[in-house]
Short mmCIF file of C-alpha atoms and ligand atoms in Angstrom, two decimals:
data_model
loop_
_atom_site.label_atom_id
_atom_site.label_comp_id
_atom_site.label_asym_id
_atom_site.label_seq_id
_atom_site.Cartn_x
_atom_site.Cartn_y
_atom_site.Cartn_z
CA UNK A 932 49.52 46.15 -25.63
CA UNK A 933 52.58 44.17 -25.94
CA UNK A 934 50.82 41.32 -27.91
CA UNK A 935 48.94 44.03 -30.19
CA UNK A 936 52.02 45.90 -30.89
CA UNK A 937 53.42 42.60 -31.69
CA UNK A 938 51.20 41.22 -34.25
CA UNK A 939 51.19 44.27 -35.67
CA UNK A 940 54.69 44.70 -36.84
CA UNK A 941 55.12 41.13 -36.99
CA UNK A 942 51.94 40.10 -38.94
CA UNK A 943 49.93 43.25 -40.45
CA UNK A 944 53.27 45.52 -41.52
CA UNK A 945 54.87 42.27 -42.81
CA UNK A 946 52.16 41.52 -45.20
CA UNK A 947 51.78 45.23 -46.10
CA UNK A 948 55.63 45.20 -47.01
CA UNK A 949 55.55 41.92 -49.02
CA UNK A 950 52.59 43.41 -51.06
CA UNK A 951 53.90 46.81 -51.20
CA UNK A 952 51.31 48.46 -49.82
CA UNK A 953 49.91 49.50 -46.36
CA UNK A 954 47.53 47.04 -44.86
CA UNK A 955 44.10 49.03 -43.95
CA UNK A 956 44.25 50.54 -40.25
CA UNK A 957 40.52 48.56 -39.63
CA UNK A 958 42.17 45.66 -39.39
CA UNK A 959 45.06 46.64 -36.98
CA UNK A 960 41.86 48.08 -34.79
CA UNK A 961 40.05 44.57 -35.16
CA UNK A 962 43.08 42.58 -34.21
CA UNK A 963 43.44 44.99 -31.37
CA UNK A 964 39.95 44.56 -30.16
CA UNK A 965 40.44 40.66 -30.17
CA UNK A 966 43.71 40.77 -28.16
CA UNK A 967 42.23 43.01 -25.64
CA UNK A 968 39.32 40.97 -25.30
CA UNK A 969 41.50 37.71 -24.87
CA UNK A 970 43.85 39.18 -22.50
CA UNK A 971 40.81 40.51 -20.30
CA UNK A 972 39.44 36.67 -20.59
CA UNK A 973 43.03 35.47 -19.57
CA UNK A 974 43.41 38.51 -16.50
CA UNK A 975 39.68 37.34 -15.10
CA UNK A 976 41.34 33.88 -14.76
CA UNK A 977 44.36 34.04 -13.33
CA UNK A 978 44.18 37.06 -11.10
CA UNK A 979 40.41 36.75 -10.12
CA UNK A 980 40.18 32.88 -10.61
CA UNK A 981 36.99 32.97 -12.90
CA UNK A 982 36.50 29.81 -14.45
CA UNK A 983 37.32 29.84 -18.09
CA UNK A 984 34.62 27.85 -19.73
CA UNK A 985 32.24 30.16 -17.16
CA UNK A 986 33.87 33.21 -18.29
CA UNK A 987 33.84 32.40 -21.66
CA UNK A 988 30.09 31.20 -21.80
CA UNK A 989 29.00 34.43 -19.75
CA UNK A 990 31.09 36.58 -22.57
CA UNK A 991 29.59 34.54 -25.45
CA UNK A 992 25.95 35.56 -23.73
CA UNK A 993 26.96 39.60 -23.50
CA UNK A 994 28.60 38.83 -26.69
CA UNK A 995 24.96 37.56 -28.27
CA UNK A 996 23.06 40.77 -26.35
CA UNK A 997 25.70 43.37 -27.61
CA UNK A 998 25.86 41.62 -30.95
CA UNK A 999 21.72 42.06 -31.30
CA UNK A 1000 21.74 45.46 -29.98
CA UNK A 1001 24.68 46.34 -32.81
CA UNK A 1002 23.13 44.21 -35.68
CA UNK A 1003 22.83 46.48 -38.51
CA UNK A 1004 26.68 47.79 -37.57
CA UNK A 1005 27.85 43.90 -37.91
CA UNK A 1006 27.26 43.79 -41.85
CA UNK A 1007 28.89 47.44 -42.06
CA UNK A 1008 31.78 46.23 -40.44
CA UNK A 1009 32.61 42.85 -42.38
CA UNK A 1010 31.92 44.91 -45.88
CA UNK A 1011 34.16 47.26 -44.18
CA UNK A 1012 36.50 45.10 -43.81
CA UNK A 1013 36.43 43.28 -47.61
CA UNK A 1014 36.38 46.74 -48.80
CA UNK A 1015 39.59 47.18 -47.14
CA UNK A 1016 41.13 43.93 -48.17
CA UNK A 1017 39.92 44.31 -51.98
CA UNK A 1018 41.99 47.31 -53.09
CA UNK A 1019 39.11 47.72 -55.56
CA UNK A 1020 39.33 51.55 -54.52
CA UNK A 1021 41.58 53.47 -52.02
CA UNK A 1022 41.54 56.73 -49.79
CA UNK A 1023 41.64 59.16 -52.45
CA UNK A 1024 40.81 57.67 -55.62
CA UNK A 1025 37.89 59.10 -57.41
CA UNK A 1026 34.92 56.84 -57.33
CA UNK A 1027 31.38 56.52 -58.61
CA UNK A 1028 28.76 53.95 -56.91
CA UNK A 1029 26.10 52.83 -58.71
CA UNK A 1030 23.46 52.06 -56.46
CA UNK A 1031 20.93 50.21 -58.35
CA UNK A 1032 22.28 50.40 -61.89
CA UNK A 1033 21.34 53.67 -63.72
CA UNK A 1034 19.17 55.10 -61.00
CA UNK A 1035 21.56 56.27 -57.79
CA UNK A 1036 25.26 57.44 -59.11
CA UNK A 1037 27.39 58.86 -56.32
CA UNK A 1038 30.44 60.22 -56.81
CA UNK A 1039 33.34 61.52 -54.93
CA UNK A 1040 36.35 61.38 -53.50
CA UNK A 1041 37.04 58.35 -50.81
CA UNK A 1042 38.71 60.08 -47.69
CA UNK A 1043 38.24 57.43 -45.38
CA UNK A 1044 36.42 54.08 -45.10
CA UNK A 1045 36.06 52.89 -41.21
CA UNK A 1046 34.64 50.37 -39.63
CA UNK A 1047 31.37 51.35 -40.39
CA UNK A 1048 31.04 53.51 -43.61
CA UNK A 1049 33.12 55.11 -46.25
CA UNK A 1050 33.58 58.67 -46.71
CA UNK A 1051 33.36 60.79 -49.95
CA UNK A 1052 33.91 64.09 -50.41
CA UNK A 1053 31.64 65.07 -53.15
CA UNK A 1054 32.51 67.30 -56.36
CA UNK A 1055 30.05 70.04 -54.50
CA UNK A 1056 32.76 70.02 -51.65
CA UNK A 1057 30.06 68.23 -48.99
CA UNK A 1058 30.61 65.01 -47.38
CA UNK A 1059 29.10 61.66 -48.08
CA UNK A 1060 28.71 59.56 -45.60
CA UNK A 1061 28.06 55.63 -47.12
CA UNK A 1062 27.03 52.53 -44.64
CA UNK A 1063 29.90 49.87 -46.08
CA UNK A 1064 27.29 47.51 -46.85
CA UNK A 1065 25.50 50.09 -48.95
CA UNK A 1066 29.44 50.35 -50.66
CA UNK A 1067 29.91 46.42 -51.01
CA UNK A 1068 26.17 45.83 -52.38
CA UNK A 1069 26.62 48.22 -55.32
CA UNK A 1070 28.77 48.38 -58.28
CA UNK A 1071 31.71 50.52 -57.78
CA UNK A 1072 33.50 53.00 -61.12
CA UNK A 1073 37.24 53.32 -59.96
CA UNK A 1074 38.01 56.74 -62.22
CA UNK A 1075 41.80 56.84 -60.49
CA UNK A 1076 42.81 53.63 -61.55
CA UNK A 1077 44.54 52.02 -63.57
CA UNK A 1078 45.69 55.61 -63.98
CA UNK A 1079 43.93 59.00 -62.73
CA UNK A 1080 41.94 60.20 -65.53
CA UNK A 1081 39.09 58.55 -66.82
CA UNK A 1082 37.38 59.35 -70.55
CA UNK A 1083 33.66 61.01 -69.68
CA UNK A 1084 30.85 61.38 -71.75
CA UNK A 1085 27.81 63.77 -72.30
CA UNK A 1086 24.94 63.10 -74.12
CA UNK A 1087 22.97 65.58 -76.71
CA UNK A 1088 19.76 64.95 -78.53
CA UNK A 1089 19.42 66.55 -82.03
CA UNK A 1090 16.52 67.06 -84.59
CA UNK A 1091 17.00 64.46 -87.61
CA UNK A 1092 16.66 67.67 -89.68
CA UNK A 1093 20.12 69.35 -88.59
CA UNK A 1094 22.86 68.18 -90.73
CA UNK A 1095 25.01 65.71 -89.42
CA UNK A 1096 28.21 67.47 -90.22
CA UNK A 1097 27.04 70.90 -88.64
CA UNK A 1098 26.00 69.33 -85.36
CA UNK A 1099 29.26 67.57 -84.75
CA UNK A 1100 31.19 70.78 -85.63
CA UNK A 1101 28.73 72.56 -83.20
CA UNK A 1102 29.49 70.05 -80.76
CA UNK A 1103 33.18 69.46 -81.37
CA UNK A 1104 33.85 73.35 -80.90
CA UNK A 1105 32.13 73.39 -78.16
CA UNK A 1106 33.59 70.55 -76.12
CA UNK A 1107 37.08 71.63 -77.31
CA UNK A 1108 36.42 74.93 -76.08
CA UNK A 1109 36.03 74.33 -72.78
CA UNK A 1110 39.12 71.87 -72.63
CA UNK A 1111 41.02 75.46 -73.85
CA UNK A 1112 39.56 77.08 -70.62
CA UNK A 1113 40.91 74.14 -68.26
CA UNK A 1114 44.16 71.53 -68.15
CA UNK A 1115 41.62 68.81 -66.29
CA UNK A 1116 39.87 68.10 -69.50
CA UNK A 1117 41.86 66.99 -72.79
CA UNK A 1118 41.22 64.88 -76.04
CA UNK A 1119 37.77 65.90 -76.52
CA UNK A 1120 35.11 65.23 -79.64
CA UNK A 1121 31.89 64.85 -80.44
CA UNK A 1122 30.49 61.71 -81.88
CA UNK A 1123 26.89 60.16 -83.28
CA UNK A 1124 25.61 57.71 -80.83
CA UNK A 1125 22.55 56.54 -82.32
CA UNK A 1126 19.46 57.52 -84.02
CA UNK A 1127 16.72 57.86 -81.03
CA UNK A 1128 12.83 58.63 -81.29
CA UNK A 1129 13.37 62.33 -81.09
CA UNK A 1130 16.28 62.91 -83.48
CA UNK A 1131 20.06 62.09 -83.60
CA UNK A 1132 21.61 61.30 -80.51
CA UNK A 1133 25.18 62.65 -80.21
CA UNK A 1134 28.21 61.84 -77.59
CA UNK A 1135 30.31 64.63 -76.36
CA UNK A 1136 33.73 62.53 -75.46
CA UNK A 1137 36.22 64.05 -72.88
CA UNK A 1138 39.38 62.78 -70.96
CA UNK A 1139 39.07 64.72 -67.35
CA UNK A 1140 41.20 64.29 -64.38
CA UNK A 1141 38.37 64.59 -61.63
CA UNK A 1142 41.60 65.26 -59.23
CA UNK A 1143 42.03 68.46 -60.89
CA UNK A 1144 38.02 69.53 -61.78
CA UNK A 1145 34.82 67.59 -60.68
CA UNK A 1146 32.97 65.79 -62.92
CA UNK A 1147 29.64 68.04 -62.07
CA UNK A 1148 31.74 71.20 -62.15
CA UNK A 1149 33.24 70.12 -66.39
CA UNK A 1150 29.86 68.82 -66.96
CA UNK A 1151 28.28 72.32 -65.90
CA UNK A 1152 31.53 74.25 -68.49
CA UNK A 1153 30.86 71.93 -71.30
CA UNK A 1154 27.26 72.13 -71.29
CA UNK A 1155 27.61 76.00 -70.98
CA UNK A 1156 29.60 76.20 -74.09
CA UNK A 1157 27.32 73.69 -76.08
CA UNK A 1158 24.54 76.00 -74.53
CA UNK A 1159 25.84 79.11 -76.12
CA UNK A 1160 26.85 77.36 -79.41
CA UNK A 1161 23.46 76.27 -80.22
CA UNK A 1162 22.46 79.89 -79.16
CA UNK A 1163 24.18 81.25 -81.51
CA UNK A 1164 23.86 78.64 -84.77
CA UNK A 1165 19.93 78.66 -83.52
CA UNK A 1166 19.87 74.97 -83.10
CA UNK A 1167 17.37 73.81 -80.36
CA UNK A 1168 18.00 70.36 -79.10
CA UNK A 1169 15.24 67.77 -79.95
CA UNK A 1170 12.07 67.77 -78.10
CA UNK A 1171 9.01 66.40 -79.11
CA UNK A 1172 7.33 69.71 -79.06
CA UNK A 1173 9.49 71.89 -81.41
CA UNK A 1174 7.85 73.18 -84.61
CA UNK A 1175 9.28 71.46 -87.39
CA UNK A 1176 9.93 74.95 -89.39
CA UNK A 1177 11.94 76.04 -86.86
CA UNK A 1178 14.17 74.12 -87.66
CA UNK A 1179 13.88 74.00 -91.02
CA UNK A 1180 15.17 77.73 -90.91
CA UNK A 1181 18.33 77.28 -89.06
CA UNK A 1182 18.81 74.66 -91.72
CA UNK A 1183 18.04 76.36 -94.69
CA UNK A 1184 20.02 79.96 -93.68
CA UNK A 1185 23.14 78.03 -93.02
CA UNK A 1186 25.56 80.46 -94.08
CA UNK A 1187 23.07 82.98 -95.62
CA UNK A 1188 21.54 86.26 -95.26
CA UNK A 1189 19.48 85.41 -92.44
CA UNK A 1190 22.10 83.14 -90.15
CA UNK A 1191 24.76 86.75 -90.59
CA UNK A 1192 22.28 88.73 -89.29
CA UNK A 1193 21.23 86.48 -86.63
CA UNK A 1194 24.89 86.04 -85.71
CA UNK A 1195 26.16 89.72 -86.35
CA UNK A 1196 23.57 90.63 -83.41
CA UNK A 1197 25.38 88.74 -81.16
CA UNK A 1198 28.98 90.72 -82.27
CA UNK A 1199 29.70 92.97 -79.37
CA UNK A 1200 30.63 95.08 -82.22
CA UNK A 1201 27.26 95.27 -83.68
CA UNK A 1202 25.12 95.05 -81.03
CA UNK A 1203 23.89 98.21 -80.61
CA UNK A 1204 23.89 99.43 -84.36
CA UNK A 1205 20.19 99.74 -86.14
CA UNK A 1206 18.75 96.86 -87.75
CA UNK A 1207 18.85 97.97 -90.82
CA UNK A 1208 22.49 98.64 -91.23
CA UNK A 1209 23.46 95.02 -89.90
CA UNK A 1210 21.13 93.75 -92.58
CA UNK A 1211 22.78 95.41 -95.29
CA UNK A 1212 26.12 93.94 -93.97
CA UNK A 1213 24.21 90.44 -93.44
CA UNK A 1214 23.75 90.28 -97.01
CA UNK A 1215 27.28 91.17 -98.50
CA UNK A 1216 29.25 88.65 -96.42
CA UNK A 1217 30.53 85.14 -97.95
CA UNK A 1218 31.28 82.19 -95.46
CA UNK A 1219 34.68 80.65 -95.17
CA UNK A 1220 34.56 76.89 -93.87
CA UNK A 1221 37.59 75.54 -92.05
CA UNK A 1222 38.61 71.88 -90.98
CA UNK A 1223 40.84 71.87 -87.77
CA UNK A 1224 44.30 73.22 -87.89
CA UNK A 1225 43.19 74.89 -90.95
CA UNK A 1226 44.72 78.84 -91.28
CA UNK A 1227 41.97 81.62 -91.75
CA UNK A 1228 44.99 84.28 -91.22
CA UNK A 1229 48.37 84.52 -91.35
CA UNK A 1230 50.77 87.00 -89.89
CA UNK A 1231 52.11 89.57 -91.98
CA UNK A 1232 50.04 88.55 -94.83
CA UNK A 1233 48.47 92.37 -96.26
CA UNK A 1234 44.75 91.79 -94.94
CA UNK A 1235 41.40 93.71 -96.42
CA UNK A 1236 39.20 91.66 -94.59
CA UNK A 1237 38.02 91.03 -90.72
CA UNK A 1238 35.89 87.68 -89.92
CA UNK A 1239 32.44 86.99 -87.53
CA UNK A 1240 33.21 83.09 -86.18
CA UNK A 1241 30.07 81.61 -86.94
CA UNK A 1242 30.64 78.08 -85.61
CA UNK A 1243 33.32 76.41 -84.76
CA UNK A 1244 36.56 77.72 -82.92
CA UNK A 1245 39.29 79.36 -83.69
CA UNK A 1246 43.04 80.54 -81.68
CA UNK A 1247 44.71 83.60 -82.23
CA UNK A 1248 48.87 83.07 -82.23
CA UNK A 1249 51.33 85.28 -82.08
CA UNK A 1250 55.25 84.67 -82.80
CA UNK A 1251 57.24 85.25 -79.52
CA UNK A 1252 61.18 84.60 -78.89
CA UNK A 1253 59.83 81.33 -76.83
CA UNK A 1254 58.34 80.38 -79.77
CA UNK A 1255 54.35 80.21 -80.79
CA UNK A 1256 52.12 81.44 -78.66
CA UNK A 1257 47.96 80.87 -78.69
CA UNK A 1258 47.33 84.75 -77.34
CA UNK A 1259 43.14 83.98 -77.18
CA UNK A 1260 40.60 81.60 -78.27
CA UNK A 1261 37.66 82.54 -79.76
CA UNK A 1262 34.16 81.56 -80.00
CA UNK A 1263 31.00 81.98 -82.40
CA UNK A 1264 29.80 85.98 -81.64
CA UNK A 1265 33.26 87.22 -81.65
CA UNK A 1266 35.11 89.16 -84.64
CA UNK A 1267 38.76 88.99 -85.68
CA UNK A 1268 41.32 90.60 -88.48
CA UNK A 1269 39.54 93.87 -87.84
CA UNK A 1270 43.57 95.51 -87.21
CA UNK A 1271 44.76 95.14 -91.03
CA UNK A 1272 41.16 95.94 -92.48
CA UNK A 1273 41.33 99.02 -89.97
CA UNK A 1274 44.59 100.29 -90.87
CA UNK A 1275 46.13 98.33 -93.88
CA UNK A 1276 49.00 97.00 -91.68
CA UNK A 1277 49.93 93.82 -92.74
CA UNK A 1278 48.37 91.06 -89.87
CA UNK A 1279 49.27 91.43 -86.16
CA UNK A 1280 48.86 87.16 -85.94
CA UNK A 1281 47.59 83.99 -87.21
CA UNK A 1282 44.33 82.77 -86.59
CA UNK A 1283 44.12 79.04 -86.91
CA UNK A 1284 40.83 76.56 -86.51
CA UNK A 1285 41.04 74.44 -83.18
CA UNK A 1286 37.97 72.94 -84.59
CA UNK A 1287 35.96 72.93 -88.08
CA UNK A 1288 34.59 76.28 -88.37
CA UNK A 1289 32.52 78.37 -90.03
CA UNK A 1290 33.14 82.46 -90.39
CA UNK A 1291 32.37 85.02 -92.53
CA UNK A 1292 33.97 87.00 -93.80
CA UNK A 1293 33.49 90.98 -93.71
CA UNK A 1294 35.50 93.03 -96.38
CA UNK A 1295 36.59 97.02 -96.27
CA UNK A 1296 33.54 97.77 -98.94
CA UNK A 1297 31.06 95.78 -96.91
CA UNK A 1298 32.13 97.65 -93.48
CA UNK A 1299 32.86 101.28 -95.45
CA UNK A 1300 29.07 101.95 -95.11
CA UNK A 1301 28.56 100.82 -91.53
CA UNK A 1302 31.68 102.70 -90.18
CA UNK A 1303 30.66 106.07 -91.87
CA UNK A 1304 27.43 105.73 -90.46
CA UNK A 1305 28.37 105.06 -87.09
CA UNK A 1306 31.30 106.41 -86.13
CA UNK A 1307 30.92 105.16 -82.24
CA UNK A 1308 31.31 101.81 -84.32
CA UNK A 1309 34.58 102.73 -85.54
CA UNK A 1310 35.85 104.15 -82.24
CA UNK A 1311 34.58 101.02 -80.64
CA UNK A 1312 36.63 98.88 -83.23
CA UNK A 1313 39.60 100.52 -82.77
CA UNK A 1314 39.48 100.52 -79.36
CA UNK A 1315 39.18 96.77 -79.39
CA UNK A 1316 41.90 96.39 -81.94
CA UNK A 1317 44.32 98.81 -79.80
CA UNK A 1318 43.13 96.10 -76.42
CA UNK A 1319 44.08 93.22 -78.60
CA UNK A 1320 47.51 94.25 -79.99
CA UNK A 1321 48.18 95.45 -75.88
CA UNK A 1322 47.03 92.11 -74.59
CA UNK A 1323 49.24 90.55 -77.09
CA UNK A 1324 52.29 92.31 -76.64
CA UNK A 1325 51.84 92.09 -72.62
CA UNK A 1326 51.99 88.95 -73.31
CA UNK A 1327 55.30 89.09 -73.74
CA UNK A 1328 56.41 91.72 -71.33
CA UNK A 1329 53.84 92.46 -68.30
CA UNK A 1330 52.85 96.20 -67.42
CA UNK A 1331 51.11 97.60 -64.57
CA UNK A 1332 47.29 98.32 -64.87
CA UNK A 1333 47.77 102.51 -65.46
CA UNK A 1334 50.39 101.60 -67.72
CA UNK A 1335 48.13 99.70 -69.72
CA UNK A 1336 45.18 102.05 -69.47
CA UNK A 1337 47.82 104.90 -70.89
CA UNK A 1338 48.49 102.53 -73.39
CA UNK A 1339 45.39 101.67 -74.42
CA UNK A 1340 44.06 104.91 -74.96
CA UNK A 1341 47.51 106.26 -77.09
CA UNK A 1342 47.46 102.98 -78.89
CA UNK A 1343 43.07 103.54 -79.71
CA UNK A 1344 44.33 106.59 -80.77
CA UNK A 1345 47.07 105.93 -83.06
CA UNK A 1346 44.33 103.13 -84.44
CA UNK A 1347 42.43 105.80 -85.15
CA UNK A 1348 44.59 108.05 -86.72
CA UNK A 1349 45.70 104.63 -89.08
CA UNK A 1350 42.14 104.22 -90.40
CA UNK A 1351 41.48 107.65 -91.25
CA UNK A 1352 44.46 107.30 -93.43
CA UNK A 1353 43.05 104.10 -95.16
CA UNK A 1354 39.60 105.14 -95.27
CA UNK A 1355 40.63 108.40 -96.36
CA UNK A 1356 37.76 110.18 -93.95
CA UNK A 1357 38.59 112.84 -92.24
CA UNK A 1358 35.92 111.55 -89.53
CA UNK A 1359 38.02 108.79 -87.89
CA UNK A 1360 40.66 111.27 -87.31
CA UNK A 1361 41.93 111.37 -83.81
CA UNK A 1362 38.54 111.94 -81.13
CA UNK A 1363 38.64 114.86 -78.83
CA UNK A 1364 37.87 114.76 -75.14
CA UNK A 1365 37.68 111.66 -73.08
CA UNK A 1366 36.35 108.25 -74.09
CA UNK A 1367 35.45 105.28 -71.83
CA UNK A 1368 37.99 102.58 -72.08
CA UNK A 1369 36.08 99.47 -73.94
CA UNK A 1370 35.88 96.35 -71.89
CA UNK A 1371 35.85 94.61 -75.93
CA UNK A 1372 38.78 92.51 -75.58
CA UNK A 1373 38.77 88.70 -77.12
CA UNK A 1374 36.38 85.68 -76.76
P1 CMP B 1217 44.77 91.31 -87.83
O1 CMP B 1217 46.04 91.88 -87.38
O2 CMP B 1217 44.12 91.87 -89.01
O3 CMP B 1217 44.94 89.73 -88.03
C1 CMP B 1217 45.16 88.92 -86.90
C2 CMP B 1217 44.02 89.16 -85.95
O4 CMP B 1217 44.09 88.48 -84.72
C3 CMP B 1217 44.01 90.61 -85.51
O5 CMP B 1217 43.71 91.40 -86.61
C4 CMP B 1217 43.03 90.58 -84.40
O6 CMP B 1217 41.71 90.58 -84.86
C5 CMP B 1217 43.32 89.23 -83.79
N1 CMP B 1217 44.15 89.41 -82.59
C6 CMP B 1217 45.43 89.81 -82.48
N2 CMP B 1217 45.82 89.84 -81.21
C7 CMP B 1217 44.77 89.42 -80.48
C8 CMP B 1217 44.53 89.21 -79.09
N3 CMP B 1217 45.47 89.45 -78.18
N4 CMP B 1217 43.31 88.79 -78.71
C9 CMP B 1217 42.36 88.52 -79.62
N5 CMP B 1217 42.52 88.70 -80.92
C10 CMP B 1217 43.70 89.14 -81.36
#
């Protein structure tokens, strides 16, 4: 124990402090096994005279019998060792082996490699347990070094017929909306990778920290946004089955008649109103386009119009003492600048592109007819506008959840009250009896 303790401190710490960093604990357990051995070897001499050269020929035979019995360990253990002596990866670093290049891709965290295989725990939260020569034979993707983040990429296949410019927008909101929903993902766009048999095949690019979300779990956001984008623009993604007027339609009612309606369906606002009165509106609504950082709305500005997102995304910021602050983000479906068409207030807050975007835009004499018609549409407007301006001033100052409800509901009511003025109909005026609180809050 003596002799073990020995080399340790002497030998294996000594070379761990000259290289500045810990030498692997598999090789302090191999030394040990040696001196152990060699000090049972020396003990069988001297205190039980057993001839040396016998002793050591008998331990070399047992030595060839265990060895045969343990083969396939034997490998595991020498790759266990280089891996340890490499520094190619370390316990927690964030690795990917490629067994087999571009068939097997495991990935994981390393939580321990031992003499025999090295442990990952996987972005699903299970163990995996890898033989070390399974490790050593395969090629290894370090994402933790040289720093901790590593730039990730997601594929998307496109008809040749969707513009070029749309798709990327598509894409670019898409991917840079789920970086707003997380700090693990950052510096995102989309990309054209290269023209493939089926269409046009695009590159969603992302910077993730896999130490803060897995690279399954971002994969599984991002593809749920893109998902829901191409939902809502009508864009399939290539296949060779798709009927070629398909998507010659989402094409061709970029922006038109046809892609408001489609859209406006999808407006929480909208969703349960008749057809007809939703095509009416479809067809008396022009399209704004935005590059990013581009201003749709600015605060205090007078406002007669509110604004369906069509593609793209957009943030909503408010002024605060601290400075600017982005109060929501929202996506294509959802409907902003309702407040200052609703009751001629100059805007509540700015509403800025995050990425190029496409909305249109909804004025008073376009919405007149669809408000008097429905009035549960206007209540259900003004209830979202009251939410809105609540969620933005609590983000200031915080309020317990009856507070808020009380709030709401005065707040809904004073919206109310507002747009009978500037719709001069005595309908919106203040509702009697109770009303459900609307869950319609931002994207
Ligand atoms: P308006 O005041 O006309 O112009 C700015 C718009 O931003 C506002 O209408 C709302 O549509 C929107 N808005 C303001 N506050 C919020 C919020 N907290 N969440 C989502 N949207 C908001």
């Amino acid at each position: 124990m003596f002799v073990s303790r020995l080399i340790e401190h002497l030998f294996w710490r000594q070379i761990g402090r000259q290289s500045g960093k810990l030498a692997p604990r598999l090789l302090f357990q191999i030394t040990n096994v040696l001196v152990y051995f060699a000090m049972g070897l020396c003990m069988a001499a001297l205190l039980f005279k057993v001839p040396l050269t016998g002793a050591i020929a008998t331990s070399s035979v047992i030595g060839l019998v265990i060895g045969f019995a343990v083969k396939s360990l034997i490998p595991d253990t020498f790759s266990g060792i280089a891996l340890n002596l490499d520094q190619g990866f370390s316990i927690s670093d964030f690795i990917q082996v490629i067994n087999r290049p571009g068939t097997i891709r495991i990935s994981g965290r390393v939580t321990n490699i031992n003499w025999r295989s090295t442990y990952l725990e996987t972005p699903e939260g299970s163990v995996m347990v890898i033989p070390n020569t399974v490790v050593s034979e395969s090629i290894v993707l370090n994402l933790s070094k040289p720093d901790t983040s590593g730039e990730f990429e997601q594929i998307v296949t496109l008809d040749f017929q969707i513009p070029t410019d749309r798709a990327l927008r598509v894409l670019g909101a898409a991917v840079a909306a789920a970086a707003r929903e997380t700090d693990a993902i950052w510096d995102t766009k989309a990309r054209i990778s290269e023209i493939g048999t089926l269409g046009v095949v695009y590159k969603i690019k992302y910077m993730l920290d896999p130490a803060r979300m897995g690279p399954g779990k971002a994969k599984h956001l991002i593809l749920g946004h893109v998902a829901r984008q191409l939902e809502l623009t009508g864009i399939t993604p290539a296949s060779s089955t798709l009927v070629s007027t398909d998507i010659w339609d989402c094409n061709h009612e970029l922006g038109n008649a046809a892609h408001a309606l489609r859209l406006l369906k999808h407006v929480s606002l909208f969703a349960k109103l008749p057809e007809h009165y939703l095509a009416l509106l479809a067809q008396r609504i022009p399209t704004r386009e935005l590059r990013t950082g581009d201003p749709l709305i600015t605060a205090g500005d007078p406002g007669e119009s509110m604004f369906v997102l069509g593609e793209g995304l957009v943030a909503v910021r408010i002024d605060t003492p601290n400075g600017e602050l982005d109060v929501a983000t929202l996506t294509p479906g959802n409907f902003f600048g309702e407040m200052s068409l609703l009751t001629g207030e100059p805007r509540s807050a700015s509403v800025v592109a995050l990425a190029d975007a496409l909305a249109f835009e909804i004025d008073k004499s376009a919405i007149l007819p669809l408000l008097e018609g429905n009035p549960q549409a206007a209540e259900l407007m003004s209830s979202a506008a009251a939410a809105r301006r609540l969620a933005s001033d609590a983000a200031s100052k915080a309020k317990r959840p009856d507070e808020l409800e009380e709030a709401h509901k005065s707040m809904s009511a004073k919206i109310l009250g507002a747009m009978s003025n500037f719709f001069g109909k005595s309908k919106y005026a203040e509702p009697k009896g109770p009303r459900a609180v609307n869950k319609v809050v931002n994207g």
